[in-house]
Tab-separated table of C-alpha atoms and ligand atoms in Angstrom:
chain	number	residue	atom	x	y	z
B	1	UNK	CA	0.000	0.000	0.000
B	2	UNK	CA	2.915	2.576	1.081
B	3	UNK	CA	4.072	2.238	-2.576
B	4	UNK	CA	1.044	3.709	-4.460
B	5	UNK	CA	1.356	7.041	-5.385
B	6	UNK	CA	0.311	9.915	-4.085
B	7	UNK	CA	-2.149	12.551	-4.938
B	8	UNK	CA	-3.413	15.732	-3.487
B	9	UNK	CA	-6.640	16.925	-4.982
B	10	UNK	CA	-7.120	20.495	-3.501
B	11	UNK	CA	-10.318	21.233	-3.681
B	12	UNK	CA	-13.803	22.696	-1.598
B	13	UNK	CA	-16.854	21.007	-3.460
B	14	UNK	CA	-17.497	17.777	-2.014
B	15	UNK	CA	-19.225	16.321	-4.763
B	16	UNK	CA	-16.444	16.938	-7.039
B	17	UNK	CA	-13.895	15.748	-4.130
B	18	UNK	CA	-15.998	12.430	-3.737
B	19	UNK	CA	-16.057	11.649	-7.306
B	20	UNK	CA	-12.105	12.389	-8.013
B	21	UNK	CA	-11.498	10.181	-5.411
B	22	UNK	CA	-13.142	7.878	-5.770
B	23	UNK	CA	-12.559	7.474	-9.514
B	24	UNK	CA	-8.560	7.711	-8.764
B	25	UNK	CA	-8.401	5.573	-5.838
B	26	UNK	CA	-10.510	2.914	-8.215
B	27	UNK	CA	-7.271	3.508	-11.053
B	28	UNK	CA	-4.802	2.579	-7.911
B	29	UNK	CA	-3.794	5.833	-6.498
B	30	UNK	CA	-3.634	7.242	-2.996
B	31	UNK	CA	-5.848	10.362	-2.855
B	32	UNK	CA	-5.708	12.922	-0.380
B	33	UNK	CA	-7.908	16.442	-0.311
B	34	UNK	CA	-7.881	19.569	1.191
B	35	UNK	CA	-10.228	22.238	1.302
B	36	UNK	CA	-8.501	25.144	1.331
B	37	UNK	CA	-5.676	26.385	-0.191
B	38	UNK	CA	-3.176	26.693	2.935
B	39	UNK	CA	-4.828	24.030	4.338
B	40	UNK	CA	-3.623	22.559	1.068
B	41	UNK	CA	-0.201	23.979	1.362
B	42	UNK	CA	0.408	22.372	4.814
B	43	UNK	CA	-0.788	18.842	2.986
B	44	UNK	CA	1.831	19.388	0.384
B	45	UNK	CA	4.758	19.887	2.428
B	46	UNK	CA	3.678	17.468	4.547
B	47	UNK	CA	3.161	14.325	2.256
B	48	UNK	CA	5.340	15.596	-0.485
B	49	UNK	CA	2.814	13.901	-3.646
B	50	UNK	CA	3.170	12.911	-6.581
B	51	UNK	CA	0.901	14.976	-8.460
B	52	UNK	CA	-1.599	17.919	-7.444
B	53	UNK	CA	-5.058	18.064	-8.812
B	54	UNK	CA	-5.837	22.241	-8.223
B	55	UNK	CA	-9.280	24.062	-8.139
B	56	UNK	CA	-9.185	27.354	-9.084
B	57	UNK	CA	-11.404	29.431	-6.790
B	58	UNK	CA	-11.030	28.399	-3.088
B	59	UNK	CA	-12.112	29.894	-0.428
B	60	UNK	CA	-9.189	31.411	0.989
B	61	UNK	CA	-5.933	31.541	-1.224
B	62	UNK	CA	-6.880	31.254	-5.316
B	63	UNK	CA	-5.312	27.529	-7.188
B	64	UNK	CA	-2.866	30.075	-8.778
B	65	UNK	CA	-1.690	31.449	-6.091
B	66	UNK	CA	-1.429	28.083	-3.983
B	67	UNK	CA	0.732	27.216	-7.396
B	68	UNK	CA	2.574	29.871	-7.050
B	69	UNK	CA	3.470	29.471	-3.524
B	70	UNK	CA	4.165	25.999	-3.867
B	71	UNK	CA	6.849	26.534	-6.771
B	72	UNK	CA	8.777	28.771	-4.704
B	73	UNK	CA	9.673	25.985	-2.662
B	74	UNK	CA	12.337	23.826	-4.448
B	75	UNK	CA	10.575	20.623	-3.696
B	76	UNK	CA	7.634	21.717	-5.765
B	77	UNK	CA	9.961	23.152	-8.797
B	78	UNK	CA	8.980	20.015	-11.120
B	79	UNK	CA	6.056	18.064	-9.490
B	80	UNK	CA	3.089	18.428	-11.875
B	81	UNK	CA	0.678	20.553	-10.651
B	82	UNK	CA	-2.832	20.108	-12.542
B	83	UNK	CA	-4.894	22.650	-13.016
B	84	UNK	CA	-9.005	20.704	-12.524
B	85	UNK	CA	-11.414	23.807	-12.976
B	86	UNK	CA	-14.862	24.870	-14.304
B	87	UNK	CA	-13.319	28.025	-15.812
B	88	UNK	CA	-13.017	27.364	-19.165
B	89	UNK	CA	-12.218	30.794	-20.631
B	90	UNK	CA	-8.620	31.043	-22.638
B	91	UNK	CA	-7.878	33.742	-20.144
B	92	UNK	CA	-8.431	32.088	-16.626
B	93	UNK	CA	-6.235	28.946	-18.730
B	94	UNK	CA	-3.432	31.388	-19.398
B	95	UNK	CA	-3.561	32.949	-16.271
B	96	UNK	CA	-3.009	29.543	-14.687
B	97	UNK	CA	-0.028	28.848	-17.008
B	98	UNK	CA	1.345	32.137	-15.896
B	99	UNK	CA	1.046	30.846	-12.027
B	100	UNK	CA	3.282	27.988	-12.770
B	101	UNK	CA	0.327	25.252	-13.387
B	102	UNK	CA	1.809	21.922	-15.922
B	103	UNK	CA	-1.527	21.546	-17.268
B	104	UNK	CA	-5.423	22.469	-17.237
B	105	UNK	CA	-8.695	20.356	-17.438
B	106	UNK	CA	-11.767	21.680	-17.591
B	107	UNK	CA	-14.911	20.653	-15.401
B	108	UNK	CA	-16.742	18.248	-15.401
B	109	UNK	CA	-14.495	16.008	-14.771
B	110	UNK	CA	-14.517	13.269	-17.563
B	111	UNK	CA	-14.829	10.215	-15.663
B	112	UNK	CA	-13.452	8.036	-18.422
B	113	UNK	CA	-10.265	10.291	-19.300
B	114	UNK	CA	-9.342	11.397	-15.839
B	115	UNK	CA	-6.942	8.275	-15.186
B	116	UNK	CA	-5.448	8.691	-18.597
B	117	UNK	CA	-5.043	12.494	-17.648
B	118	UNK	CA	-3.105	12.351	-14.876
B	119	UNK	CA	-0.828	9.365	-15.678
B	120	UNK	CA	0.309	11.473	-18.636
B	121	UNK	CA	1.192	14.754	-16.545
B	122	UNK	CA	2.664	12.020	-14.067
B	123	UNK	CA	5.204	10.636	-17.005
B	124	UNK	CA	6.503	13.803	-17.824
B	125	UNK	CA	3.440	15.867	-20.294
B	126	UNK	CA	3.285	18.852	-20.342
B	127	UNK	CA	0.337	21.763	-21.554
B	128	UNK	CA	2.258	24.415	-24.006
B	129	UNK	CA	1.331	27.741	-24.208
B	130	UNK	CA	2.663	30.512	-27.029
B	131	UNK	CA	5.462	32.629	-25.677
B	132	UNK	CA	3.860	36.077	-25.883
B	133	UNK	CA	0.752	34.710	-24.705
B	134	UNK	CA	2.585	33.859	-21.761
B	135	UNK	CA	4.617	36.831	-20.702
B	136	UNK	CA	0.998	38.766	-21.041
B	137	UNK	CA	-0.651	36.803	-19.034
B	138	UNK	CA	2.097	36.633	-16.362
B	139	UNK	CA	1.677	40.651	-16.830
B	140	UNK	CA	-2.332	40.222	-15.495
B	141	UNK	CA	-1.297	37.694	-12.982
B	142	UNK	CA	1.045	39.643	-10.970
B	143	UNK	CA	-1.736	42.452	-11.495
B	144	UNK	CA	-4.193	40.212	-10.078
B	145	UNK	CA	-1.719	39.322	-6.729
B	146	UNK	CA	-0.628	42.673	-5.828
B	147	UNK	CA	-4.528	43.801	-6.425
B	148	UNK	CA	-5.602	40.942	-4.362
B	149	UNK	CA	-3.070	41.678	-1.768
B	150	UNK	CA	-3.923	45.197	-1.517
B	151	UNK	CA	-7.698	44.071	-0.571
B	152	UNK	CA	-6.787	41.839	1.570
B	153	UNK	CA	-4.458	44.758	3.408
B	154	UNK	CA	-7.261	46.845	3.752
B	155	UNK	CA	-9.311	44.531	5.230
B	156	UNK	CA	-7.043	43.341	7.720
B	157	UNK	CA	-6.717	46.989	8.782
B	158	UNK	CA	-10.097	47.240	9.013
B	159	UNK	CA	-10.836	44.463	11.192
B	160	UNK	CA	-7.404	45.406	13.203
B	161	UNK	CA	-9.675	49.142	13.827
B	162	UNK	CA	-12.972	47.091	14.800
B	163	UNK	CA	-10.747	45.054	17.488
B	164	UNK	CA	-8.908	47.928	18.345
B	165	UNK	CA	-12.553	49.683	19.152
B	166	UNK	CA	-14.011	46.612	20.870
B	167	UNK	CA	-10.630	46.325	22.892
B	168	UNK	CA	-10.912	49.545	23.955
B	169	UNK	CA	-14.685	48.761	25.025
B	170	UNK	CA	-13.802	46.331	27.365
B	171	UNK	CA	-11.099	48.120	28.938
B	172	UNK	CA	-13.434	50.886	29.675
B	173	UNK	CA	-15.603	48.489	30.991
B	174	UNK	CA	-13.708	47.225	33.483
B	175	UNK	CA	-12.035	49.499	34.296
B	176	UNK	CA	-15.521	51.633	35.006
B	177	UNK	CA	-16.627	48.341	37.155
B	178	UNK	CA	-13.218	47.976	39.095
B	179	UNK	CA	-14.019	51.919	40.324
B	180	UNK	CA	-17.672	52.226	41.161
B	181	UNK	CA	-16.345	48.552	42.708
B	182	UNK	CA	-13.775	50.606	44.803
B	183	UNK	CA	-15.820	52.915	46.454
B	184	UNK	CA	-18.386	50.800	48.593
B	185	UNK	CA	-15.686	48.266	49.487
B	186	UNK	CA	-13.473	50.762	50.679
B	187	UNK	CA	-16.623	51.534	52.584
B	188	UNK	CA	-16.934	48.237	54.082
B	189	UNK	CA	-13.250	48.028	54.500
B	190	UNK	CA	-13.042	50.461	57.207
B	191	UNK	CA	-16.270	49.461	58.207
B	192	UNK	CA	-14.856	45.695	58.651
B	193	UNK	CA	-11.300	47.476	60.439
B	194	UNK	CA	-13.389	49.593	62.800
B	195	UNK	CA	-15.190	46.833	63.954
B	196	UNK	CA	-12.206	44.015	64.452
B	197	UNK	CA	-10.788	46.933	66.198
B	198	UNK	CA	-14.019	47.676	68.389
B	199	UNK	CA	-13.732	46.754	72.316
B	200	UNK	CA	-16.823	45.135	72.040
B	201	UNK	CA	-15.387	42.842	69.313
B	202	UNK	CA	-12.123	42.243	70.849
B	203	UNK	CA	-14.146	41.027	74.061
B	204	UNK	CA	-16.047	38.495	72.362
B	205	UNK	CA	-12.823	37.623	70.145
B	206	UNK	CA	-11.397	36.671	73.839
B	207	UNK	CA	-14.710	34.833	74.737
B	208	UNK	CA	-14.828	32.806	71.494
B	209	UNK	CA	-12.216	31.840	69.335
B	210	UNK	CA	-15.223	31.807	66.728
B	211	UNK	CA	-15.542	35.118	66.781
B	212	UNK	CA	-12.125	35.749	66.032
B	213	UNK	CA	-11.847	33.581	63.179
B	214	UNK	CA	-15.058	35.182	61.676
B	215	UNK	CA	-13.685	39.010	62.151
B	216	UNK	CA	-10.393	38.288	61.025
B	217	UNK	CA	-11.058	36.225	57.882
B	218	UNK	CA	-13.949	38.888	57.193
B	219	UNK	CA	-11.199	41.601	56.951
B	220	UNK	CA	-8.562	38.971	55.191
B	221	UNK	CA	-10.923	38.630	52.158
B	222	UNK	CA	-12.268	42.495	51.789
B	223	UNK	CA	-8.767	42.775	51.699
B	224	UNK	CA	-8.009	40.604	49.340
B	225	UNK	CA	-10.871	42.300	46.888
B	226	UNK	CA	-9.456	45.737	47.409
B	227	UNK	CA	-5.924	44.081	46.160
B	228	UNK	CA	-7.506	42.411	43.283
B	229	UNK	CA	-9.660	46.018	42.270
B	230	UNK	CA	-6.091	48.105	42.259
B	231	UNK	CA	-4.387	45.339	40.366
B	232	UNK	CA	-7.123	45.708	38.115
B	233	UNK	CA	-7.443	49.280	38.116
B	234	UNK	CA	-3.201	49.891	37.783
B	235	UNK	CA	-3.300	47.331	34.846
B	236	UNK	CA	-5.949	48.847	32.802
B	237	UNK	CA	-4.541	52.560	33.390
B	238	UNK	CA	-1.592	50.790	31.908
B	239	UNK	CA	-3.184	49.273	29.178
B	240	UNK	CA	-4.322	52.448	28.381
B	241	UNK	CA	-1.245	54.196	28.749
B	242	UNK	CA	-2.609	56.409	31.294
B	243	UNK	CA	-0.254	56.186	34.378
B	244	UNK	CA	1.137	59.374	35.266
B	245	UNK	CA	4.279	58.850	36.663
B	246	UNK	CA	5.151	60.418	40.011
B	247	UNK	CA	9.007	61.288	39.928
B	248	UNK	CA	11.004	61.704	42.806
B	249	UNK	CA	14.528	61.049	43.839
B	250	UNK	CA	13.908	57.059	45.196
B	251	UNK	CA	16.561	55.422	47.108
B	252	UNK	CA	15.921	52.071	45.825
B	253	UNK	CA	17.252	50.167	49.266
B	254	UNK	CA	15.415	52.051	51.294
B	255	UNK	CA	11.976	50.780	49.290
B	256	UNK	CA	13.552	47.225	48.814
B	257	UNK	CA	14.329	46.997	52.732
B	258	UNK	CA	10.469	47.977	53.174
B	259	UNK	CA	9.014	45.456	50.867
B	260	UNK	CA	11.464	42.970	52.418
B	261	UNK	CA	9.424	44.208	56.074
B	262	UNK	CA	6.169	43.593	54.664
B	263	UNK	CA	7.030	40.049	53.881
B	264	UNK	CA	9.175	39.000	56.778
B	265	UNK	CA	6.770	37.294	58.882
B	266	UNK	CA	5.536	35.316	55.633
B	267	UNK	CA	9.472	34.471	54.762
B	268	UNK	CA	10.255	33.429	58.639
B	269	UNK	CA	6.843	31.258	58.807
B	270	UNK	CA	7.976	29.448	55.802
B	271	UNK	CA	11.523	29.126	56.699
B	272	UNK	CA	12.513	31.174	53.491
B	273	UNK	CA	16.289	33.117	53.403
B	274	UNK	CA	15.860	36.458	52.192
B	275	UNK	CA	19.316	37.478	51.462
B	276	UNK	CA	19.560	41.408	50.942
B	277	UNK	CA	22.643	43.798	51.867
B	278	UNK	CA	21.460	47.266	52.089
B	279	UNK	CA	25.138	48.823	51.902
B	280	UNK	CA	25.886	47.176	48.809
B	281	UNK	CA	22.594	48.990	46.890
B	282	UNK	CA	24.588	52.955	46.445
B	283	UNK	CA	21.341	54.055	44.024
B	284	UNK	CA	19.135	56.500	44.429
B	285	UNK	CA	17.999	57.794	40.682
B	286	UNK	CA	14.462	59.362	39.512
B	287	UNK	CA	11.568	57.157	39.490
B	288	UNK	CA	7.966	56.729	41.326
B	289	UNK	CA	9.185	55.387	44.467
B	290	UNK	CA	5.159	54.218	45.380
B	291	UNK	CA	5.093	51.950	42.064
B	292	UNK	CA	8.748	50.896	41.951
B	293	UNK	CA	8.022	49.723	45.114
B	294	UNK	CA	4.832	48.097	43.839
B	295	UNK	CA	6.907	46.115	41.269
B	296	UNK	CA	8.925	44.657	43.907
B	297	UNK	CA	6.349	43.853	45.854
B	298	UNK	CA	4.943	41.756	43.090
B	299	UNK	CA	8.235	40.415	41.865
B	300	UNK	CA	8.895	39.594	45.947
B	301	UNK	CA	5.681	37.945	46.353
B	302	UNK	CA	6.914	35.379	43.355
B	303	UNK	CA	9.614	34.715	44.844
B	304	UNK	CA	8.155	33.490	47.928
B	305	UNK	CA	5.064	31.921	46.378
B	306	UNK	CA	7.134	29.767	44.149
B	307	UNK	CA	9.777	28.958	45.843
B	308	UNK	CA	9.403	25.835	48.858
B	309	UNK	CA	9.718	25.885	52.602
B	310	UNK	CA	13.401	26.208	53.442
B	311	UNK	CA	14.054	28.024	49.843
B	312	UNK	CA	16.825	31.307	49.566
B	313	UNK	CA	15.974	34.448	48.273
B	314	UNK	CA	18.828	36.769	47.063
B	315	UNK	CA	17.901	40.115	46.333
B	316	UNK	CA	20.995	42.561	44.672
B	317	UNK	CA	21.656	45.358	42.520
B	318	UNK	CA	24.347	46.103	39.990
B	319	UNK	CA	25.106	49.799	38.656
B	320	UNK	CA	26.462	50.813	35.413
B	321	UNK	CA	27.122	54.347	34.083
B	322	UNK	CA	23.454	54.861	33.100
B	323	UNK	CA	21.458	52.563	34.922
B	324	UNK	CA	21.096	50.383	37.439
B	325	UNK	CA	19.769	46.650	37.327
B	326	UNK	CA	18.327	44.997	40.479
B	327	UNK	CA	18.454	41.431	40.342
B	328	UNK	CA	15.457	38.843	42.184
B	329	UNK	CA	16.552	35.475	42.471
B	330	UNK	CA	15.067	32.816	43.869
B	331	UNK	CA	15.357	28.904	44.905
B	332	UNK	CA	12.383	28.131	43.451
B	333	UNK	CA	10.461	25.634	40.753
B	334	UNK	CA	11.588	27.615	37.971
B	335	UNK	CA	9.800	29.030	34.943
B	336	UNK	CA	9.838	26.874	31.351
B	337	UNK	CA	11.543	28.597	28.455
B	338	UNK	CA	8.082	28.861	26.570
B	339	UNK	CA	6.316	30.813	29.350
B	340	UNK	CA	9.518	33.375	29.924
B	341	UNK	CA	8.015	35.810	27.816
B	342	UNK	CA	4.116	34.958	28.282
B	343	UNK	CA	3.943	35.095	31.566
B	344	UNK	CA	4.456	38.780	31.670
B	345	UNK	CA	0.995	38.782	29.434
B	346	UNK	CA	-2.170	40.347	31.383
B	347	UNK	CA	-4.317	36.885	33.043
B	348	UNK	CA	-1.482	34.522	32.100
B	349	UNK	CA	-0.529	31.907	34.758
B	350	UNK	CA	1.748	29.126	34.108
B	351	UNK	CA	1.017	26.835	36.946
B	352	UNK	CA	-2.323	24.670	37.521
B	353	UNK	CA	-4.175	26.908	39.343
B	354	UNK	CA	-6.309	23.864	40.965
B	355	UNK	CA	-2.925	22.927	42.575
B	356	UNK	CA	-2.797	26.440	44.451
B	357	UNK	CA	-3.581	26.492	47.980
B	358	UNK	CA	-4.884	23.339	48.622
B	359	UNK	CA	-1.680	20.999	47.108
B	360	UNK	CA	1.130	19.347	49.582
B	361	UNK	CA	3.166	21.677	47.916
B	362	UNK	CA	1.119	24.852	49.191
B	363	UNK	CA	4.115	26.880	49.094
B	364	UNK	CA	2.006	28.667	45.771
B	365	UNK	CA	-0.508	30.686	46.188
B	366	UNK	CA	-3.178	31.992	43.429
B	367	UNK	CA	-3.360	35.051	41.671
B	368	UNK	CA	-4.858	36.388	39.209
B	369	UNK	CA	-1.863	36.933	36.369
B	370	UNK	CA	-1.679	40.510	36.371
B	371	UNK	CA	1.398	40.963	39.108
B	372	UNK	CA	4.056	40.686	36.198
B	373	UNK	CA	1.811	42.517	33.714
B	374	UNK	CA	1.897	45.394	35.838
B	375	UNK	CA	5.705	45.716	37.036
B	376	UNK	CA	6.595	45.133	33.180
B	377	UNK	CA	4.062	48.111	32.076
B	378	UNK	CA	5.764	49.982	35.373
B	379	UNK	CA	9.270	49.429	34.371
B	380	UNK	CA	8.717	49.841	30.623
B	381	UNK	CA	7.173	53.813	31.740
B	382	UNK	CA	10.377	54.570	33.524
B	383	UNK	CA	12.207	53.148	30.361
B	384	UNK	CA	13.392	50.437	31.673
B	385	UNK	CA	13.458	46.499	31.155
B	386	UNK	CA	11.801	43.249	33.182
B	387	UNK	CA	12.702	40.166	32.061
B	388	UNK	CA	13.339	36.744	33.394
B	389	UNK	CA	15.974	33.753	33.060
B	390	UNK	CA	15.626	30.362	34.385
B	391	UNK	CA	16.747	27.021	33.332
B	392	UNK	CA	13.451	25.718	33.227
B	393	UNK	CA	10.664	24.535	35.113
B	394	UNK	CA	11.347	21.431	37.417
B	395	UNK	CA	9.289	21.094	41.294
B	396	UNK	CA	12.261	18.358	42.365
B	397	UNK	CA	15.113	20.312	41.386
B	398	UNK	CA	14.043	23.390	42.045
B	399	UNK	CA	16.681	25.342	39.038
B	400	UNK	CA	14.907	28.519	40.772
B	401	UNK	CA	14.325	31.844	38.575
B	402	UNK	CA	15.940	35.498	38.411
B	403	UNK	CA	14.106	38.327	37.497
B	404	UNK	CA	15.669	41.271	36.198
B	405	UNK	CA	14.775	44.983	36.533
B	406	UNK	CA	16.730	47.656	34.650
B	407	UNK	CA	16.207	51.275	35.229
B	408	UNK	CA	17.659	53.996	33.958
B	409	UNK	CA	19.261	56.346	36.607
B	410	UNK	CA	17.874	59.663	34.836
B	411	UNK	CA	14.883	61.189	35.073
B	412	UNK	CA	12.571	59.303	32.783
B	413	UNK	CA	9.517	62.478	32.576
B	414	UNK	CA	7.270	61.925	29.589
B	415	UNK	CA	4.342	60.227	29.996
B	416	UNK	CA	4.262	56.725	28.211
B	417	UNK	CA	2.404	56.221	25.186
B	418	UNK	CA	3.301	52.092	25.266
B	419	UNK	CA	0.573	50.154	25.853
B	420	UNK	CA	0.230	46.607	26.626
B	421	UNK	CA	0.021	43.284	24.788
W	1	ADP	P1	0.184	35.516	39.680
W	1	ADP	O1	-0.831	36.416	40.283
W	1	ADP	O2	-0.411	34.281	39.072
W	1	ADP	O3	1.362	35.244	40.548
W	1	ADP	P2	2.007	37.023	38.005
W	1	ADP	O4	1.747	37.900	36.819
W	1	ADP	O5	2.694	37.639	39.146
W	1	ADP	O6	0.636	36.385	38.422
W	1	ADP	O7	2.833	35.780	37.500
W	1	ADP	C1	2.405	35.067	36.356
W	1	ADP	C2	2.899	33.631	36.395
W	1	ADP	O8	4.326	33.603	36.315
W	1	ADP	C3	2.576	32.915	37.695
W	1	ADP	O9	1.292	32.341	37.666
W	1	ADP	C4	3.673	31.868	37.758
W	1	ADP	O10	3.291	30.729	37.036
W	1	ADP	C5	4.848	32.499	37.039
W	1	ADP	N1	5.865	33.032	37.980
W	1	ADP	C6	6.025	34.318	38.368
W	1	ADP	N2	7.077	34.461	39.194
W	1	ADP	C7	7.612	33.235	39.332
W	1	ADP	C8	8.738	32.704	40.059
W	1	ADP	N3	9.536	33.493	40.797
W	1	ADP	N4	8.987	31.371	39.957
W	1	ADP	C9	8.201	30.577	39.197
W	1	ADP	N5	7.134	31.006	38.501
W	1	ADP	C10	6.833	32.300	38.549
């Protein structure tokens, strides 16, 4: 069976696939069809045929230009490429010529000569066509492609406008929602800290241990929610390029040392190292201290979600003449190659976020994928970089992950037009 020879009938009417193949299969040959033109393409390169039967219109690339395409590849230089069409007209025949086809038939197919047909383009026959036919029609034909291309330009720009428009929809939309969100919860917030602080609660917290666990996880969560709303309210100003920054002169150990306080109890409950030597950070250069410090706090947080009890945390900076490039580097599972650059996308996670909190290994915790989305859009405004290296992802050896911030140490003032992926 492997021995019969192969051909690729590319072509969307089923009736007329049905009856090709079945008439060539009957004369011995292995038929296979595609439907589309790149679809068709793909099939070629894949299978590498014998011969290919070509319709002219398809729905997405034309037969000619399919031809075309598939003679620029050296494997398809001499292959015949048959030409099976209901376009009779001289013109659509020399066009084809023009696009590199060996021969035309007309439809419908003539089910008695069909098996003749193609065993004589298959031994070497050839269609001729006059000379200064040809040159005129290959004239039209590149015509016809750079027209055709044009259109299709145009309409990819237009639909590129219409998702532009709806993209900018939704971004308005949430972030409208995450702000009339904002403003009853930071309501109930301070409603929810007033009352954990209350003497009347912290009696009954002492009475029952109930009590206490319903205040204080009451006050976790509306916390949490107010997190989630900013991330989502930072990360759509970003999107939007929208975020003004604030500059000051920022001493970047002194905000390091207090993101390193805010996590200290988490690190020492976990057994986590968090290696950090003020003395040997000398920077202080122009930047919003309140979001740098944001970034690190995010970039922090991944260090100590994914790396295990017991894990080291190294946290250093390195100056040049312009800028300065703080390093986060962790003991941790380690990031694959493929998700380096996607995981700074807006909602991307790379780990199973079923395996979160409830796991043996609950060193993780879940988020919502916008922490890196936002330090990148943050960096990028001061002019900087974020990026990540890692050997890969592995939860036995632990190959760990360093993140990488570079700032430059001047002023960075305009306000940034970038926008997001
Ligand atoms: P999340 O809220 O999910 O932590 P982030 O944008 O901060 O969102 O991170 C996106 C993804 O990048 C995470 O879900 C995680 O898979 C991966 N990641 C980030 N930091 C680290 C790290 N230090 N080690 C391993 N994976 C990480």
């Amino acid at each position: 069976m492997a021995d019969k020879t192969t051909i690729l009938y590319i072509e969307d009417d089923l009736g007329s696939q049905m009856l090709v193949q079945r008439m060539l299969s009957f004369a011995g040959y292995r038929v296979i069809v595609a439907s589309r033109g790149i679809e068709g393409i793909d099939m070629a390169q894949r299978e590498l045929p014998s011969l290919i039967l070509m319709d002219i219109n398809l729905p997405d690339l034309s037969g000619r230009e399919v031809t075309t395409r598939l003679r620029s590849d050296e494997r398809f230089k001499t292959i015949p490429i048959v030409a099976l069409t209901s376009q009779s007209q001289t013109s659509e025949r020399d066009l084809a010529m023009a696009a590199g086809v060996t021969g035309y038939l007309n439809k419908p197919v003539d089910v008695d000569r069909l098996p003749a047909q193609v065993a004589h383009y298959l031994q070497g026959g050839k269609d001729t066509i006059d000379e200064v036919v040809l040159r005129k029609a290959q004239v039209a034909y590149s015509q016809e492609v750079v027209t055709r291309l044009e259109a299709k330009i145009r309409e990819l720009e237009r639909s590129n406008a219409e998702l532009r428009r709806l993209d900018k929809i939704k971004d308005d939309f949430i972030q409208l929602t995450a702000h009339e969100l904002r403003t009853p919860l930071t309501l109930i917030y301070g409603y929810s800290r007033l009352l954990q602080d209350s003497p009347i609660v912290k009696k009954l917290k002492a009475e029952a241990s109930d009590v206490s666990m319903f205040v204080d996880g009451l006050v976790e969560s509306i916390e949490r929610m107010v997190k989630v709303i900013n991330e989502i309210l930072t990360i759509s100003r970003i999107a939007s390029g929208r975020v003004d920054l604030n500059i000051t002169p920022t001493n970047l150990a002194t905000i390091t040392a207090a993101v390193i306080k805010n996590y200290q109890e988490a690190a020492q409950k976990r057994n986590l190292l968090i290696n950090f030597t003020p003395s040997q950070w000398p920077v202080t250069l122009h930047g919003d201290s309140e979001l740098l410090e944001l970034c690190l706090h995010n970039l922090l947080g991944n260090a100590i979600k994914y790396t295990p009890d017991g894990g080291l945390i190294t946290l250093s900076c390195r100056v040049g003449a312009n800028n300065a490039v703080i390093l986060i580097q962790d003991s941790g599972i380690g990031i694959n190659k493929d998700d380096q650059v996607r995981i700074f996308d807006r909602f991307y996670t790379a780990s199973d976020t079923q395996l979160h909190s409830t796991s043996k290994t609950a060193f993780r915790g879940g988020g919502l994928g916008l922490g890196l989305a936002i330090s990148q859009g943050v960096i990028e405004a001061h002019g900087g970089r974020l990026w990540v290296e890692s050997e890969g992802r592995d939860e036995e050896k632990l190959p760990g992950s360093t993140f990488y911030i570079e700032l430059p140490l001047q002023a960075h003032t305009s306000t940034p037009q970038h926008k997001l992926p």
